[in-house]
PDB file of C-alpha atoms in Angstrom:
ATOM      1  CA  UNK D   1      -9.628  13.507  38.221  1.00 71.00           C
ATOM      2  CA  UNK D   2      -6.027  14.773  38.731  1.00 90.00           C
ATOM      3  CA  UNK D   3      -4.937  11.187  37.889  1.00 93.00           C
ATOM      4  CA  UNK D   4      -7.119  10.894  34.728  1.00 93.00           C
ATOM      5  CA  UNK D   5      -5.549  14.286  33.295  1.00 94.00           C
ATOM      6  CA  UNK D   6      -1.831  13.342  34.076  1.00 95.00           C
ATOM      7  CA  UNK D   7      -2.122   9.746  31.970  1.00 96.00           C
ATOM      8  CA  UNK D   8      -4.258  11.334  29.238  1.00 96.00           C
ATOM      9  CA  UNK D   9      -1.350  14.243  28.801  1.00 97.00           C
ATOM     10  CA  UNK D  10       1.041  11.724  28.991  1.00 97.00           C
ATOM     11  CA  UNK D  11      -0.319   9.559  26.449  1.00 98.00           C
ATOM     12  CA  UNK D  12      -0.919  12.444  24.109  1.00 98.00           C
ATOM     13  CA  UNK D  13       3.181  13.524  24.825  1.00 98.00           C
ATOM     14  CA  UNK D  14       4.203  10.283  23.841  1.00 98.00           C
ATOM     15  CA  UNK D  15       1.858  10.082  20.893  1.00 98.00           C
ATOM     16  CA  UNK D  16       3.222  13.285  19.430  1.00 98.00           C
ATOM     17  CA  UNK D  17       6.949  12.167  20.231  1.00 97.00           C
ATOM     18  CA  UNK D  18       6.176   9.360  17.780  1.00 96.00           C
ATOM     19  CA  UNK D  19       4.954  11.062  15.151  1.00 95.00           C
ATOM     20  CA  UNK D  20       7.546  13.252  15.424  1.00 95.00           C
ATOM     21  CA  UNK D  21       9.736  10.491  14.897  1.00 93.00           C
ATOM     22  CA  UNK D  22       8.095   9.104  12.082  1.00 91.00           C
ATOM     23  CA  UNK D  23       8.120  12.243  10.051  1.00 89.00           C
ATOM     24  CA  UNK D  24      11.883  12.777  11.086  1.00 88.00           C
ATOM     25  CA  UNK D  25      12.370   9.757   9.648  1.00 84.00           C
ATOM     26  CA  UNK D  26      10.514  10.101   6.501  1.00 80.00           C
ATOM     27  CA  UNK D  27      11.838  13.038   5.614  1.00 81.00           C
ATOM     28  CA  UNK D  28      15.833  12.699   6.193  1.00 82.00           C
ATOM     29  CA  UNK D  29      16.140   9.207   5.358  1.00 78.00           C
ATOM     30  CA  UNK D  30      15.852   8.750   1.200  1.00 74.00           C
ATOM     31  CA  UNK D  31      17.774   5.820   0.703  1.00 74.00           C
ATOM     32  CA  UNK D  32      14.425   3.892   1.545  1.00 70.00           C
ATOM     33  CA  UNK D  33      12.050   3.841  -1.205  1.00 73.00           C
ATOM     34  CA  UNK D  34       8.420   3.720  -1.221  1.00 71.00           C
ATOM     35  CA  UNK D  35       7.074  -0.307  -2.126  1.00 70.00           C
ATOM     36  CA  UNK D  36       5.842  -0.214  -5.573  1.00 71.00           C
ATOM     37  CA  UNK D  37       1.412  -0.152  -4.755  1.00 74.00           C
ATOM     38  CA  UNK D  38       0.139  -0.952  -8.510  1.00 78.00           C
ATOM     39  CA  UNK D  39      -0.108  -4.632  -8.990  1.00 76.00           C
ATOM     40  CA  UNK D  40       1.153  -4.979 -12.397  1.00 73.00           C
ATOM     41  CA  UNK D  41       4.789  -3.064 -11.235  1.00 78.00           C
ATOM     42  CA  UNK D  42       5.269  -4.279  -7.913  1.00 80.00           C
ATOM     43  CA  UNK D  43       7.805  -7.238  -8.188  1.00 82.00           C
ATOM     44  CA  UNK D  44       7.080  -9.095  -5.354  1.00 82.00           C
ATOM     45  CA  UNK D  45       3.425  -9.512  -7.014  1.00 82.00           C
ATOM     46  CA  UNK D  46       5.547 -10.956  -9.916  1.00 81.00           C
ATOM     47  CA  UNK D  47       7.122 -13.071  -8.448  1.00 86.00           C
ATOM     48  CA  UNK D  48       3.833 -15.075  -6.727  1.00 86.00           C
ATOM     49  CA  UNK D  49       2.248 -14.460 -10.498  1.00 82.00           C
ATOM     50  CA  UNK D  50      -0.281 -12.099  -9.080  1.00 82.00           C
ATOM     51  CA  UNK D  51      -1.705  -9.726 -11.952  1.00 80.00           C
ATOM     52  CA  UNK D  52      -4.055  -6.840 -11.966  1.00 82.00           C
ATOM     53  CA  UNK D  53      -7.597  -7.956 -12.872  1.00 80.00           C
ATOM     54  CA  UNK D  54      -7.600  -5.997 -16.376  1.00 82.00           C
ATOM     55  CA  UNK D  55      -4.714  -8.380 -17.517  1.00 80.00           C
ATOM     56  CA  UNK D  56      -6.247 -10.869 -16.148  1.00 79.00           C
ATOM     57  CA  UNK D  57      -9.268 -10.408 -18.465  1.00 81.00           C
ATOM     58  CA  UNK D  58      -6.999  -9.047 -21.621  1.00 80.00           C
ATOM     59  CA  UNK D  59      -5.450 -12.886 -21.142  1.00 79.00           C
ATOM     60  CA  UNK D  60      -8.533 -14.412 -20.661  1.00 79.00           C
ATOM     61  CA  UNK D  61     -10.028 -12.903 -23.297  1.00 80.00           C
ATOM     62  CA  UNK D  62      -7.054 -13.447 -26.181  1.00 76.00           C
ATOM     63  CA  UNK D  63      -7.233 -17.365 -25.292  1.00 72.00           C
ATOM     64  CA  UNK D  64     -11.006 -17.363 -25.503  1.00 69.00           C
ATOM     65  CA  UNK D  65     -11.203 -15.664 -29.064  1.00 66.00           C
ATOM     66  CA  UNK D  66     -14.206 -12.909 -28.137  1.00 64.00           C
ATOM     67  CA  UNK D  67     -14.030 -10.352 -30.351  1.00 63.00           C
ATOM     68  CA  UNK D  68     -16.353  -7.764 -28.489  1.00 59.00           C
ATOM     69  CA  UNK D  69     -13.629  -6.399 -26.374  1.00 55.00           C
ATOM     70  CA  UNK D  70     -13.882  -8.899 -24.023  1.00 53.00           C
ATOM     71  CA  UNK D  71     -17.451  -7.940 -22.779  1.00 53.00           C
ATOM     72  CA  UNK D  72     -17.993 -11.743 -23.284  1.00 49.00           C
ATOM     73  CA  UNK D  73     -16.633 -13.378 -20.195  1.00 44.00           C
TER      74      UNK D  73
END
């Protein structure tokens, strides 16, 4: 039982150490920037001609000629 309690504090030391890290991280370096999570900005997504499923359907729609807001799909 001794055993069991020295690798489970251990393991919950080291955890904490790294999350310490993390947020150290986080919070004093700001030259990294967040990735861009919306489709339609990110430009990686762009550049493999992914789009967000509303454009998608705005396109579809405009080469199809519906006129009921593109409920007819």
């Amino acid at each position: 039982m001794n055993t069991f309690l020295l690798i489970l504090l251990a393991t919950v030391v080291l955890v904490a150490i790294c999350f310490v890290a993390i947020g150290l991280q986080v919070f004093f370096c700001k030259k990294k920037k967040f990735p861009e999570t919306e489709i339609g900005r990110n430009a990686e997504m762009r550049k493999r001609n992914i789009k967000c499923s509303k454009c998608e359907e705005l396109e579809r729609c405009a080469l199809s000629g519906c006129k009921n807001g593109c409920n007819e799909v």
